[in-house]
Each structure stands twice: as structure tokens, then as C-alpha cells.
Coordinates of C-alpha atoms in Angstrom, one line a residue:
Chain E
X1 CA 99.4 58.6 12.3
X2 CA 98.0 58.5 15.9
X3 CA 99.3 55.6 18.0
X4 CA 96.9 52.7 18.1
X5 CA 98.9 49.9 19.6
X6 CA 98.3 49.9 23.4
X7 CA 100.0 53.3 23.9
X8 CA 96.9 55.5 24.0
X9 CA 93.3 55.0 25.2
X10 CA 92.2 53.2 21.9
X11 CA 91.9 49.5 21.8
X12 CA 92.4 47.4 18.7
X13 CA 88.7 47.6 17.6
X14 CA 87.9 45.2 14.8
X15 CA 85.0 43.8 12.9
X16 CA 84.1 40.1 13.3
X17 CA 84.5 39.8 9.5
X18 CA 88.1 41.0 9.6
X19 CA 91.4 40.4 11.3
X20 CA 93.1 43.5 12.6
X21 CA 96.6 44.1 13.8
X22 CA 97.7 46.6 16.5
X23 CA 99.1 49.1 13.9
X24 CA 95.7 49.9 12.4
X25 CA 95.8 47.3 9.6
X26 CA 92.5 45.5 8.9
X27 CA 92.4 42.5 6.6
X28 CA 88.9 41.7 5.5
X29 CA 89.9 40.0 2.2
X30 CA 88.2 36.9 0.7
X31 CA 85.4 36.7 3.2
X32 CA 82.5 36.7 0.8
X33 CA 81.4 40.2 2.0
X34 CA 78.8 42.1 0.0
X35 CA 79.3 45.4 1.8
X36 CA 82.0 47.2 3.7
X37 CA 82.0 45.8 7.3
X38 CA 81.1 48.0 10.2
X39 CA 82.8 48.1 13.6
X40 CA 86.3 48.9 12.4
X41 CA 88.6 51.2 14.3
X42 CA 88.5 54.9 13.2
X43 CA 92.3 54.7 13.3
X44 CA 92.4 52.1 10.6
X45 CA 95.1 53.2 8.2
X46 CA 95.2 50.1 5.9
X47 CA 92.0 48.3 4.9
X48 CA 92.0 45.3 2.6
X49 CA 88.6 44.4 1.2
X50 CA 89.9 42.6 -1.9
X51 CA 88.4 39.4 -3.3
X52 CA 84.9 39.9 -1.8
X53 CA 81.5 40.4 -3.6
X54 CA 81.0 44.1 -3.1
X55 CA 79.2 45.5 -6.2
X56 CA 78.5 49.0 -5.1
X57 CA 80.1 51.6 -2.8
X58 CA 77.4 53.9 -1.3
X59 CA 77.9 57.5 -0.2
X60 CA 80.1 58.2 2.9
X61 CA 80.9 54.5 3.4
X62 CA 84.5 55.4 4.5
X63 CA 83.5 58.7 6.3
X64 CA 84.9 57.5 9.6
X65 CA 88.4 56.7 8.5
X66 CA 90.3 60.0 8.3
X67 CA 93.7 58.3 8.8
X68 CA 93.3 55.7 6.0
X69 CA 96.3 55.6 3.7
X70 CA 95.7 52.4 1.8
X71 CA 92.4 51.0 0.6
X72 CA 92.3 47.8 -1.3
X73 CA 89.1 46.9 -3.2
X74 CA 90.5 44.7 -5.9
X75 CA 88.8 41.6 -7.1
X76 CA 85.2 42.6 -6.2
X77 CA 82.4 43.0 -8.7
X78 CA 82.3 46.8 -8.4
X79 CA 80.1 48.4 -11.0
X80 CA 79.2 51.7 -9.3
X81 CA 81.0 54.0 -6.9
X82 CA 78.8 56.8 -5.4
X83 CA 80.3 60.3 -6.0
X84 CA 80.5 60.7 -2.2
X85 CA 81.7 57.1 -1.5
X86 CA 85.3 58.1 -0.9
X87 CA 84.7 61.4 0.8
X88 CA 86.7 61.9 4.1
X89 CA 89.7 59.9 2.9
X90 CA 92.0 63.0 3.0
X91 CA 95.2 61.0 3.7
X92 CA 94.5 58.2 1.3
X93 CA 97.7 57.4 -0.7
X94 CA 97.0 54.1 -2.3
X95 CA 93.6 53.1 -3.9
X96 CA 93.3 49.7 -5.5
X97 CA 90.3 49.2 -7.8
X98 CA 91.8 46.7 -10.2
X99 CA 89.9 43.5 -11.3
X100 CA 86.4 45.0 -11.0
X101 CA 83.6 45.7 -13.4
X102 CA 83.9 49.4 -13.8
X103 CA 83.0 50.8 -17.3
X104 CA 84.2 54.3 -16.6
X105 CA 86.6 56.1 -14.3
X106 CA 84.7 57.1 -11.2
X107 CA 85.7 60.7 -11.6
X108 CA 83.3 62.3 -9.1
X109 CA 84.3 59.9 -6.4
X110 CA 88.0 60.6 -6.9
X111 CA 87.9 64.3 -6.9
X112 CA 88.8 65.1 -3.3
X113 CA 91.6 62.5 -2.8
X114 CA 94.3 65.2 -2.7
X115 CA 96.9 62.9 -1.1
X116 CA 96.4 60.0 -3.5
X117 CA 99.7 58.8 -5.1
X118 CA 98.9 55.4 -6.5
X119 CA 95.6 54.6 -8.3
X120 CA 95.0 51.2 -9.8
X121 CA 92.2 50.9 -12.3
X122 CA 93.7 48.1 -14.4
X123 CA 91.7 45.0 -15.4
X124 CA 88.3 46.7 -15.5
X125 CA 86.0 47.4 -18.5
X126 CA 86.8 51.0 -18.8
X127 CA 86.0 52.5 -22.2
X128 CA 85.9 56.2 -21.3
X129 CA 88.1 58.4 -19.2
X130 CA 86.3 61.7 -18.6
X131 CA 88.6 64.8 -18.9
X132 CA 88.0 65.7 -15.3
X133 CA 88.8 62.2 -14.0
X134 CA 92.0 62.9 -12.2
X135 CA 91.7 66.7 -11.8
X136 CA 91.8 66.7 -8.0
X137 CA 94.6 64.3 -7.7
X138 CA 97.6 66.6 -7.6
X139 CA 99.9 64.1 -5.9
X140 CA 99.2 61.3 -8.3
X141 CA 102.4 59.5 -9.3
X142 CA 101.4 56.0 -10.5
X143 CA 98.4 55.3 -12.6
X144 CA 97.4 51.8 -13.9
X145 CA 94.8 51.8 -16.7
X146 CA 96.0 48.7 -18.4
X147 CA 93.9 45.8 -19.5
X148 CA 90.7 47.9 -20.2
X149 CA 88.8 48.7 -23.3
X150 CA 90.3 52.2 -24.2
X151 CA 90.3 52.9 -27.9
X152 CA 92.3 56.2 -27.5
X153 CA 94.8 57.8 -25.3
X154 CA 92.9 59.7 -22.5
X155 CA 94.7 63.0 -23.4
X156 CA 92.2 65.3 -21.7
X157 CA 92.4 63.6 -18.4
X158 CA 96.2 63.7 -18.3
X159 CA 96.5 67.4 -19.0
X160 CA 96.9 68.4 -15.4
X161 CA 99.1 65.5 -14.2
X162 CA 102.5 67.3 -13.9
X163 CA 103.5 65.0 -11.0
X164 CA 102.6 61.7 -12.7
X165 CA 105.7 59.5 -12.9
X166 CA 104.5 56.1 -14.1
X167 CA 101.6 55.3 -16.4
X168 CA 100.5 52.1 -18.1
X169 CA 97.9 52.0 -20.9
X170 CA 99.0 48.6 -22.0
X171 CA 96.5 45.9 -23.1
X172 CA 93.9 48.3 -24.5
X173 CA 92.6 48.9 -28.0
X174 CA 94.5 52.1 -28.8
X175 CA 95.2 52.6 -32.5
X176 CA 96.7 56.0 -32.7
X177 CA 98.9 58.4 -30.6
X178 CA 97.9 61.9 -31.3
X179 CA 100.1 65.0 -31.3
X180 CA 101.0 66.3 -27.8
X181 CA 99.2 63.4 -26.2
X182 CA 101.4 63.6 -23.1
X183 CA 102.5 67.2 -23.4
X184 CA 102.2 68.2 -19.7
X185 CA 103.6 65.0 -18.2
X186 CA 107.0 66.5 -17.5
X187 CA 107.7 64.2 -14.6
X188 CA 106.7 61.0 -16.4
X189 CA 109.5 58.4 -16.2
X190 CA 107.8 55.2 -17.4
X191 CA 105.2 54.8 -20.1
X192 CA 103.8 51.4 -21.1
X193 CA 101.8 51.1 -24.3
X194 CA 102.5 47.5 -25.1
X195 CA 99.8 45.1 -26.5
X196 CA 97.6 47.8 -28.1
X197 CA 96.8 48.2 -31.8
X198 CA 98.9 51.3 -32.5
X199 CA 99.3 51.8 -36.2
X200 CA 100.5 55.4 -36.2
X201 CA 102.2 57.8 -33.9
X202 CA 101.8 61.5 -34.7
X203 CA 105.0 63.4 -35.3
X204 CA 105.1 65.3 -32.0
X205 CA 103.2 62.9 -29.9
X206 CA 105.9 62.5 -27.2
X207 CA 106.6 66.2 -27.0
X208 CA 106.9 67.3 -23.3
X209 CA 108.1 63.9 -22.0
X210 CA 111.5 65.4 -21.0
X211 CA 112.1 62.9 -18.2
X212 CA 110.9 59.7 -19.9
X213 CA 113.3 56.8 -19.4
X214 CA 111.2 53.7 -20.3
X215 CA 108.9 53.5 -23.4
X216 CA 107.3 50.2 -24.2
X217 CA 105.7 49.9 -27.6
X218 CA 106.0 46.1 -27.9
X219 CA 103.2 44.1 -29.6
X220 CA 101.5 46.8 -31.6
X221 CA 100.8 47.3 -35.3
X222 CA 103.5 49.9 -36.1
X223 CA 104.6 49.8 -39.8
X224 CA 107.0 52.7 -39.5
X225 CA 109.9 53.3 -37.2
X226 CA 108.6 55.5 -34.2
X227 CA 110.5 58.6 -35.2
X228 CA 108.7 60.7 -32.5
X229 CA 111.1 59.2 -29.9
X230 CA 113.5 61.9 -30.9
X231 CA 111.7 64.1 -28.4
X232 CA 112.9 61.8 -25.6
X233 CA 116.4 62.9 -24.6
X234 CA 116.5 60.8 -21.4
X235 CA 115.2 57.5 -22.9
X236 CA 117.1 54.5 -21.5
X237 CA 114.8 51.5 -22.2
X238 CA 113.0 51.3 -25.6
X239 CA 110.9 48.4 -26.8
X240 CA 109.1 48.1 -30.1
X241 CA 109.6 44.4 -30.8
X242 CA 106.7 42.4 -32.3
X243 CA 105.5 45.1 -34.7
X244 CA 105.5 45.4 -38.5
X245 CA 108.5 47.8 -38.9
X246 CA 110.6 47.0 -42.0
X247 CA 113.3 49.6 -41.8
X248 CA 115.3 51.6 -39.2
X249 CA 116.3 54.9 -40.7
X250 CA 119.7 56.6 -40.6
X251 CA 120.3 58.4 -37.3
X252 CA 117.3 56.7 -35.8
X253 CA 118.5 57.2 -32.2
X254 CA 120.5 60.4 -32.7
X255 CA 118.5 62.2 -29.9
X256 CA 118.5 59.3 -27.5
X257 CA 122.2 59.1 -26.3
X258 CA 121.3 57.4 -23.0
X259 CA 119.7 54.3 -24.5
X260 CA 120.8 51.1 -22.7
X261 CA 118.5 48.5 -24.2
X262 CA 116.6 48.5 -27.5
X263 CA 114.2 45.5 -28.1
X264 CA 113.4 45.4 -31.8
X265 CA 113.2 41.7 -32.6
X266 CA 110.2 40.1 -34.4
X267 CA 109.9 42.9 -36.9
X268 CA 110.1 42.2 -40.6
X269 CA 113.3 44.3 -40.8
X270 CA 114.9 44.5 -44.2
X271 CA 116.9 47.8 -44.0
X272 CA 118.9 49.3 -41.2
X273 CA 120.6 52.7 -41.7
X274 CA 124.3 52.4 -41.2
X275 CA 124.3 55.4 -38.8
X276 CA 121.3 54.2 -36.8
X277 CA 123.2 52.9 -33.8
X278 CA 126.0 55.5 -33.7
X279 CA 127.0 57.3 -30.4
X280 CA 125.0 55.1 -28.1
X281 CA 127.6 54.9 -25.4
X282 CA 125.3 53.3 -22.8
X283 CA 124.1 50.5 -25.2
X284 CA 125.4 47.1 -24.0
X285 CA 123.6 44.7 -26.3
X286 CA 122.4 44.9 -29.9
X287 CA 120.5 42.1 -31.6
X288 CA 119.5 42.6 -35.2
X289 CA 118.3 39.6 -37.2
X290 CA 117.0 39.2 -40.7
X291 CA 117.6 42.7 -42.1
X292 CA 118.0 41.1 -45.5
X293 CA 118.5 44.3 -47.5
X294 CA 121.2 45.5 -45.2
X295 CA 124.5 45.7 -47.1
X296 CA 126.9 47.7 -45.0
X297 CA 128.1 46.9 -41.5
X298 CA 126.7 49.6 -39.2
X299 CA 128.8 52.5 -38.1
X300 CA 129.3 52.0 -34.3
X301 CA 131.6 54.9 -33.5
X302 CA 130.7 56.1 -30.0
X303 CA 128.8 53.0 -29.2
X304 CA 131.8 52.0 -27.2
X305 CA 130.3 49.9 -24.3
X306 CA 128.7 47.2 -26.5
X307 CA 129.3 43.8 -25.0
X308 CA 127.1 41.7 -27.2
X309 CA 126.5 42.2 -30.9
X310 CA 124.3 39.9 -33.0
X311 CA 123.9 40.9 -36.6
X312 CA 122.7 38.0 -38.8
X313 CA 120.7 37.3 -41.9
X314 CA 122.0 40.3 -43.9
X315 CA 123.8 40.9 -47.2
X316 CA 126.9 42.3 -45.4
X317 CA 129.9 41.1 -47.3
X318 CA 132.7 43.0 -45.6
X319 CA 133.7 44.2 -42.1
X320 CA 135.5 47.4 -41.1
X321 CA 139.2 46.8 -40.5
X322 CA 139.0 48.9 -37.3
X323 CA 135.9 47.0 -35.9
X324 CA 137.6 46.3 -32.6
X325 CA 138.7 49.9 -32.2
X326 CA 135.1 50.8 -31.4
X327 CA 134.1 47.6 -29.6
X328 CA 136.8 47.0 -27.0
X329 CA 134.4 45.6 -24.5
X330 CA 132.8 43.1 -26.8
X331 CA 132.2 39.6 -25.2
X332 CA 130.0 37.9 -27.8
X333 CA 129.9 38.5 -31.5
X334 CA 127.4 36.7 -33.7
X335 CA 127.7 37.6 -37.4
X336 CA 126.3 34.3 -38.7
X337 CA 124.3 34.0 -41.9
X338 CA 125.7 36.9 -43.7
X339 CA 127.9 37.1 -46.9
X340 CA 131.2 38.0 -45.3
X341 CA 134.2 37.0 -47.4
X342 CA 137.2 38.2 -45.4
X343 CA 137.8 38.8 -41.7
X344 CA 139.7 41.7 -40.2
X345 CA 141.9 41.2 -37.2
X346 CA 140.0 41.0 -33.9
X347 CA 143.1 41.7 -31.9
X348 CA 141.6 44.7 -30.2
X349 CA 138.6 42.8 -28.9
X350 CA 140.5 41.5 -25.9
X351 CA 137.5 40.5 -23.8
X352 CA 135.7 38.5 -26.5
X353 CA 134.6 35.0 -25.4
X354 CA 132.3 33.8 -28.2
X355 CA 132.6 34.4 -32.0
X356 CA 130.3 33.0 -34.6
X357 CA 130.7 33.4 -38.3
X358 CA 128.7 30.4 -39.2
X359 CA 127.3 30.4 -42.8
X360 CA 129.3 33.1 -44.5
X361 CA 131.7 33.1 -47.5
X362 CA 135.0 33.2 -45.6
X363 CA 137.9 31.6 -47.5
X364 CA 140.9 31.9 -45.3
X365 CA 142.0 32.6 -41.7
X366 CA 145.2 34.6 -41.4
X367 CA 147.8 34.5 -38.7
X368 CA 146.5 37.6 -36.9
X369 CA 142.8 37.2 -37.4
X370 CA 142.2 35.9 -33.8
X371 CA 145.6 36.8 -32.4
X372 CA 145.8 37.3 -28.6
X373 CA 142.2 36.6 -27.9
X374 CA 143.0 34.8 -24.6
X375 CA 139.4 34.8 -23.4
X376 CA 137.9 33.3 -26.6
X377 CA 136.4 29.9 -25.7
X378 CA 133.9 29.4 -28.6
X379 CA 134.7 29.9 -32.3
X380 CA 132.2 28.8 -34.9
X381 CA 133.5 29.1 -38.5
X382 CA 131.2 26.3 -39.9
X383 CA 129.5 26.5 -43.3
X384 CA 132.0 28.7 -45.0
X385 CA 134.5 28.1 -47.9
X386 CA 137.7 28.1 -45.8
X387 CA 140.5 26.4 -47.6
X388 CA 143.5 27.7 -45.6
X389 CA 144.1 28.4 -41.9
X390 CA 147.5 29.8 -41.1
X391 CA 149.4 27.3 -38.9
X392 CA 149.7 29.9 -36.1
X393 CA 146.1 31.1 -36.3
X394 CA 145.0 29.5 -33.0
X395 CA 148.4 29.6 -31.3
X396 CA 147.4 32.3 -28.7
X397 CA 143.9 31.0 -28.1
X398 CA 144.6 29.5 -24.6
X399 CA 141.0 29.3 -23.6
X400 CA 139.6 27.9 -26.9
X401 CA 137.6 24.8 -26.0
X402 CA 134.8 24.7 -28.6
X403 CA 135.9 25.0 -32.3
X404 CA 133.6 24.3 -35.2
X405 CA 135.2 24.1 -38.7
X406 CA 132.7 21.8 -40.2
X407 CA 131.3 22.2 -43.7
X408 CA 134.3 24.0 -45.2
X409 CA 137.0 23.2 -47.9
X410 CA 139.9 22.3 -45.5
X411 CA 142.5 19.7 -46.3
X412 CA 144.3 20.2 -43.0
X413 CA 144.1 22.1 -39.8
X414 CA 146.8 23.7 -37.7
X415 CA 148.3 21.3 -35.1
X416 CA 149.2 24.1 -32.7
X417 CA 147.0 26.1 -30.4
X418 CA 144.4 23.4 -29.8
X419 CA 145.6 22.2 -26.4
X420 CA 142.4 23.4 -24.6
X421 CA 140.0 22.2 -27.2
X422 CA 137.4 19.7 -25.8
X423 CA 134.9 19.9 -28.7
X424 CA 136.1 19.9 -32.3
X425 CA 133.9 19.6 -35.5
X426 CA 135.6 18.9 -38.8
X427 CA 132.9 16.9 -40.6
X428 CA 132.0 18.1 -44.1
X429 CA 135.6 18.8 -45.2
X430 CA 135.9 16.1 -47.9
X431 CA 139.5 16.9 -48.9
X432 CA 140.7 16.3 -45.3
X433 CA 141.8 12.8 -45.6
X434 CA 144.9 12.6 -43.5
X435 CA 144.9 11.0 -40.1
X436 CA 144.6 13.3 -37.2
X437 CA 146.9 12.9 -34.1
X438 CA 145.5 12.7 -30.5
X439 CA 148.6 14.3 -28.9
X440 CA 147.7 17.7 -30.4
X441 CA 144.3 17.5 -28.7
X442 CA 145.0 16.5 -25.1
X443 CA 141.7 17.8 -23.7
X444 CA 139.5 16.4 -26.5
X445 CA 136.1 15.0 -25.4
X446 CA 134.1 15.1 -28.6
X447 CA 135.1 15.2 -32.3
X448 CA 133.3 14.9 -35.6
X449 CA 135.6 14.0 -38.5
X450 CA 135.1 13.7 -42.3
X451 CA 135.9 9.9 -42.4
X452 CA 135.3 7.1 -39.9
X453 CA 138.8 5.8 -40.0
X454 CA 140.0 9.1 -38.7
X455 CA 138.3 8.2 -35.4
X456 CA 140.8 5.4 -35.0
X457 CA 143.3 8.0 -33.8
X458 CA 141.0 8.8 -30.8
X459 CA 139.1 5.7 -29.9
X460 CA 139.7 2.0 -29.9
X461 CA 139.1 0.5 -33.3
X462 CA 137.7 -2.8 -31.8
X463 CA 134.9 -3.7 -34.3
X464 CA 132.9 -5.5 -31.6
X465 CA 132.0 -2.2 -29.8
X466 CA 128.6 -1.1 -30.9
X467 CA 128.4 1.9 -28.6
X468 CA 129.4 5.1 -30.4
X469 CA 131.0 6.4 -27.2
X470 CA 134.1 4.4 -26.8
X471 CA 136.9 4.3 -24.1
X472 CA 139.7 6.7 -25.1
X473 CA 142.6 4.7 -26.4
X474 CA 145.1 7.2 -25.0
X475 CA 144.3 6.2 -21.4
X476 CA 142.6 8.3 -18.6
X477 CA 142.9 11.8 -17.5
X478 CA 144.3 12.6 -14.0
X479 CA 141.7 14.7 -12.0
X480 CA 142.6 17.6 -9.7
X481 CA 143.0 15.5 -6.7
X482 CA 145.2 13.0 -8.5
X483 CA 142.5 10.3 -8.9
X484 CA 142.2 8.8 -12.4
X485 CA 139.1 9.7 -14.4
X486 CA 138.3 7.4 -17.3
X487 CA 137.6 9.6 -20.3
X488 CA 134.6 8.8 -22.5
X489 CA 135.3 10.1 -26.0
X490 CA 132.7 10.8 -28.5
X491 CA 133.9 10.4 -32.1
X492 CA 131.6 10.4 -35.2
X493 CA 131.2 8.8 -37.6
X494 CA 132.4 5.9 -35.4
X495 CA 134.3 3.2 -37.4
X496 CA 132.8 -0.3 -37.7
X497 CA 132.5 -3.3 -39.9
X498 CA 131.1 -1.6 -42.9
X499 CA 133.0 1.7 -42.6
X500 CA 136.6 0.7 -42.1
X501 CA 138.3 3.0 -44.7
X502 CA 136.0 5.4 -46.4
X503 CA 138.5 6.8 -48.9
X504 CA 140.3 3.6 -50.0
X505 CA 137.3 1.7 -51.3
X506 CA 135.4 4.7 -52.4
X507 CA 131.7 4.0 -52.7
X508 CA 129.1 1.6 -51.1
X509 CA 128.8 -0.7 -54.1
X510 CA 132.5 -1.6 -54.1
X511 CA 132.5 -2.1 -50.3
X512 CA 129.4 -4.4 -50.4
X513 CA 131.0 -6.4 -53.2
X514 CA 134.2 -6.9 -51.3
X515 CA 132.1 -7.8 -48.2
X516 CA 130.3 -10.7 -50.0
Chain U
X1 CA 87.4 23.6 -12.5
X2 CA 89.8 21.0 -11.2
X3 CA 92.0 18.6 -13.0
X4 CA 91.1 15.0 -12.5
X5 CA 93.0 13.6 -9.6
X6 CA 93.7 17.2 -8.5
X7 CA 91.7 18.3 -5.5
X8 CA 89.2 21.1 -5.9
X9 CA 89.9 22.0 -2.3
X10 CA 91.9 25.1 -3.1
X11 CA 90.4 28.0 -1.3
X12 CA 91.8 30.9 -3.4
X13 CA 89.3 32.8 -5.5
X14 CA 91.6 33.4 -8.4
X15 CA 92.6 29.8 -9.0
X16 CA 91.6 28.1 -12.3
X17 CA 93.2 24.8 -11.7
X18 CA 95.0 23.8 -8.5
X19 CA 96.3 20.9 -6.4
X20 CA 96.5 20.5 -2.7
X21 CA 100.2 20.1 -2.8
X22 CA 101.2 22.8 -5.3
X23 CA 98.3 25.3 -4.8
X24 CA 97.2 27.1 -7.9
X25 CA 98.5 25.6 -11.1
X26 CA 96.8 28.2 -13.3
X27 CA 94.9 31.4 -12.7
X28 CA 91.6 32.8 -13.9
X29 CA 92.0 35.6 -16.5
X30 CA 93.4 38.9 -15.2
X31 CA 94.9 37.4 -12.1
X32 CA 98.6 37.4 -11.4
X33 CA 100.3 34.0 -10.8
X34 CA 102.9 34.2 -8.0
X35 CA 105.1 31.3 -6.7
X36 CA 105.1 31.7 -3.0
X37 CA 107.9 30.0 -1.0
X38 CA 106.9 28.2 2.1
X39 CA 110.0 26.6 3.6
X40 CA 111.4 24.3 1.0
X41 CA 108.1 24.3 -0.9
X42 CA 106.7 26.6 -3.5
X43 CA 103.0 27.0 -4.0
X44 CA 101.1 28.8 -6.7
X45 CA 99.0 31.7 -5.6
X46 CA 96.6 33.8 -7.8
X47 CA 96.3 37.4 -6.8
X48 CA 94.8 40.7 -8.0
X49 CA 98.2 42.4 -7.4
X50 CA 101.7 41.0 -6.8
X51 CA 103.0 40.9 -3.2
X52 CA 105.3 43.6 -1.9
X53 CA 108.8 43.4 -3.5
X54 CA 107.3 42.2 -6.8
X55 CA 105.7 44.0 -9.8
X56 CA 103.0 42.7 -12.1
X57 CA 103.2 42.4 -15.9
X58 CA 100.0 41.8 -17.8
X59 CA 100.0 40.2 -21.1
X60 CA 97.3 38.5 -23.2
X61 CA 98.5 35.0 -22.4
X62 CA 99.3 35.3 -18.7
X63 CA 100.0 37.8 -15.9
X64 CA 103.3 37.3 -14.0
X65 CA 105.0 38.7 -10.9
X66 CA 108.6 39.6 -11.1
X67 CA 111.0 40.6 -8.3
X68 CA 111.8 44.4 -8.0
X69 CA 115.3 45.6 -7.8
X70 CA 117.0 44.8 -4.5
X71 CA 116.9 48.3 -3.2
X72 CA 113.1 48.6 -3.6
X73 CA 110.4 47.5 -1.2
X74 CA 107.8 47.9 -4.0
X75 CA 107.9 49.0 -7.6
X76 CA 105.9 49.8 -10.8
X77 CA 108.3 47.9 -13.1
X78 CA 111.9 46.7 -13.1
X79 CA 113.2 50.2 -13.5
X80 CA 110.8 52.2 -11.4
X81 CA 110.6 51.9 -7.6
X82 CA 107.6 53.2 -5.6
X83 CA 109.0 52.5 -2.1
X84 CA 112.6 52.0 -1.0
X85 CA 114.2 49.6 1.4
X86 CA 115.6 51.1 4.7
X87 CA 118.7 53.2 4.0
X88 CA 117.5 54.2 0.5
X89 CA 115.6 57.3 -0.6
X90 CA 113.1 57.6 -3.5
X91 CA 113.4 60.1 -6.2
X92 CA 111.7 59.8 -9.6
X93 CA 111.5 56.0 -9.3
X94 CA 115.1 55.5 -8.2
X95 CA 116.2 54.3 -4.7
X96 CA 119.5 55.9 -3.9
X97 CA 121.5 56.2 -0.7
X98 CA 121.7 60.0 -1.0
X99 CA 119.4 62.7 -2.5
X100 CA 120.1 65.1 -5.3
X101 CA 121.2 68.7 -4.5
X102 CA 118.5 71.0 -3.1
X103 CA 116.7 67.9 -1.6
X104 CA 116.9 66.3 1.8
X105 CA 115.8 62.8 2.8
X106 CA 112.6 62.0 4.8
X107 CA 113.3 58.9 6.9
X108 CA 109.7 57.9 7.5
X109 CA 108.7 58.1 3.9
X110 CA 112.2 57.0 2.7
X111 CA 112.0 59.7 0.1
X112 CA 113.9 62.7 -1.1
X113 CA 111.9 65.9 -0.5
X114 CA 112.6 69.5 -1.3
X115 CA 114.6 71.2 1.4

């Protein structure tokens, strides 16, 4: 670009309607202009005319700006661009026409912009994209056509776009992806199709997209799993959440080994093929909810970098014994709301921090179930049928601070291994009648127990205290810097006048009779 | 349209509701809402495209601006850069400190180009 700032003869020429800088930038945005201002420097390389009231661009209006690289015309009321309006802009790289009133792509006006790399046509009213629309744009890399009124993929206009790398057709009215729709887009890396009305994708519609890494099909009307993704060997980010897909087939992603994220929530999933998520070594998170016809735990061999697994609302009743062999890097495991009866040992999942088996059919916890999980800090086993927990089951859980055993069939809990527990839930275990002891729970801050009298072990049983949070009877905790912190202990149901000893007097009638 | 008690003095064309203190509170359809930081304060700005260093995501309910990856000066979405920060070079939407084989880096464009 020629030097414009005080080094050569040219002075910073500007239009009264604009503010210009010494580098050839002219900002004429938001000035209520109805036409392109005159008097701008011929060396202008950046011209911002956005947010004015320009409705038409006449012929040759930018003829005298051979060095222009970026032209912003967004937010006007453009309805017509003369075929010769943009002639002379040989070095134009960025053209912003979004937020206007265009009904069709101004093909003729675009034809000579051989340096153009980025073209924004989003947020217009475009219903048609003539086949020759982008023919002259051999350097085009980024194309925005989202938020328009397209009813079909503009296949013809994309035929010659071998250099296109990023395309968005989101927020249109596209219902169908035809075969070979993007066949020549060998450089395309990103394709956004979200918020359309896509019901069907032809079997080889993604053929040719050998470099595609991101495919966004969220918020469409797909009823069938998008099998054509098997033509995308480099796919990393895939989204098809908020569709109507009911099953994920066996080997669904067998041709997409580089997948890192798959967003598939908000689909009425009922079946997931057990081999669907196999060999996805880059996948870090998998969230599957509500696949209520799913009976078998998915085969996850080769999906060895999974850090978060959520699989809930299925009919899975058993887990593979070698589950942790494949999932060594797992940090959170949520298998709640299934029908699991027995747990394997999670000993190999050495990094795991959170486990939830809420609402299953587990009956016992063995000695080695959670052995050596020193990073585990949250364990939710509520709403099961647990009758027995081995006395050493929690022994090695040095970080465990949140333990939920509520709504089970427990008579007692281990006294060892709970030294770090600060939140403990035991309510809903009617056979658990024995008194608990505070010394086994030095860090306890909050506890729910089956019977009010059991709170007496943790909080003062002074009947005058109304507040459910009572001073801890075992004295205060010493803070790091030696200063005493008075501990506020939450215990429920808190004992009081009417609930002194739940199990001695049995029911309400007897208690009221005794009271009067 | 201004909310009662909220001044209509906001100058920006894309604003739907605004206040003198917080700027735009909501935008007209098809405009991107961006929270611009001015010192300790943040004001709402409605724009036809997100500022450099941010990319826009359109959706039926609202249009938002989200920060690009740290190595990008501008980007198409969170995984695809369109211009790199100094010291990085663009190739197929990625900003890297070195270029693939058979390519060299162009410092002015901050891109990898065929050698």
C-alpha cells in the first residue's frame, strides 16, 4: 500500500462527513448518509460506511479507490447494487454487506473482485443465489449467507469455490441437503447449517469435504442420524443437538476418528448402538441422556481420552468389569437413573473426582469398589437399594467430602474413611436407628439423618433453639492461622419438643397423647 | 423504544432499549449485542458485526459476540481464525507459530504461503 501518512506528497484528504486517520482509514459510519461521500483520499484502504441510509450503489461509485482493501456497508438499506458499482476495487479483500435489504446476491457487481477473501451477505432477504454469483471470486475464503431466506443449498454457486474455507448457511429455510452439494469445496474447514429446517440429508451430500473439521447441524428437523458424515475423515466438532433423532446406529462415527466434541442432546434418543462411540481417541466428553431403549453399556475401547461421561436414563443393568481399563483419564462419571445392580471396581480410574450412581438398583458396596480413588471428592449413591457397605469401602478416599447415601436400605455405615467428609446425607434409611458419633466425622458441616434424635450427636439438644442451624456441640475448628472459627452445623431433621425420639414412641398419635 | 425511567438518549442505531448508564440493554433484530468494557464499566453496544477479536453467532432469539482464541486477531468461529496475532501465522483457519512443510510465513499478512 502507498504511504499516506506524512511521508510522501499526499495529505490526509478527508470528507467532512467522515473522520480519517493518517493510514488511509476513513470512518463515515452512523452519519445518516444517503450516498457515498465525496472528497475522500484516493489512498483510502479502509472505508466504513455502515449504519447509514444508503439504499443504492450507483455505477463506478468506488472507481477512485484502487487501494481499498476493506469496505463496510453493513446496516444500510441497500436494495440495489449497480453491476458496475464495485468496479475498480482490485485489491478489495473484505466486503461487508450484512444487515441490508438485498433479495438476491449482487452477482454482476461481484464478478471482478479477484482479491476478495471475505464476503458478508448475512442478515439480508436473499432468496436466490444465481449460479454465477461467486464465479470471479477465486480468492474467496469466508462466506456468510446466514440469516436469509434460502430454501435450498446454493449448490451451483459453490461449484467453483475450491479455496472456500468457511461457510455459514445457518438461519435459513433449507429443508434438504442434496447429493454432492459441496463436492468441490475441498478446502472447506467450517460449515454451519444450524437453525434451518433440514429433514433429510442425501447419502453422499458431504462427499468432497475432505478437510471439514466443524459441522453444525443443530436446531434442524432431522429424524435420522446423519450417516453422510462418514465422508468426513477430518471432522473434529460435530453438533446435531435439538433435532428429532431417535437412534444412533452401530459404528456411527467409525469414519470420524478425530472427533473431539459431539453435541447430541435434546434429541428423543431411545437407542444407541454399543459400538457407536468406539475408537474416538480425541473425544473428551460424552453426554447421553434418556436413551431409554439402551440396554448395554457402550463399548468404549479406543476412546481412551474421555474425561467426562454422562449416561443416564437408560435400561443398562450391568457395567463391564474392565470399565476403567479404557477410561483411565475419567474425571466425572454420571451413570444416574439407570438400572445398574452391581458395581465393578473403579480402581483404574485414578483421576476420577465425581461419581454419581443416583437412582439405580445397587445393593451392596464392596471393599474394592472405590479403592484408591484419592481424587474422588463427590460420591452420590442415593436412591438405590444398598443394604451393605464394606467397612473399608471408603478407607482410601482421602478427598471424599460430599457423600450421599440417602434413600437406601442401610442399617449402618462404615465409621472409617469419612475424615474429610463435610456433607453427608443418610436420610431415608429407616433401619438406621443407631446413634452416630461425631468423632468419626471431624470435618462435618452438614448432615441429614433418618431420625431427629440422631442430630443430638452433632448439635446441642437445647429445646429452646428454634434455628435449625445450631452451634456445633463439639467446639470450634482451628483455622489455618490458629484463630478459632466457630462452626455452624446443619443437621436435619433438627430435634425439638415434638420430635425428641422418633423410634421410641413410634407414631404421631402416641406422641400427641403423651404430650397432653 | 425506551423503558420508562430509562433515557432514550442512546445514540446507537441498533439499540432497542437502552439506558444512559448501561448503554444498550437489548438490540433490534439481527444486531449483535456486545458488552464493551470502558474502564471499570461495561456498556451494551449493538452492532452489525462483532469487534475485532470476537466472532458473531446468530440465533433466532439473539445474536451474541464471543471472544476468539487468544492467538487470533479475528475469527469466523471459535475454531477458525481469519487473522493471527503477531508471531502467529494463518493456515486453514489455524494460527500457529510455524508453517507446514513446503510453506513459508509472510510477516505482513501473518500467513503461511507456498514457498
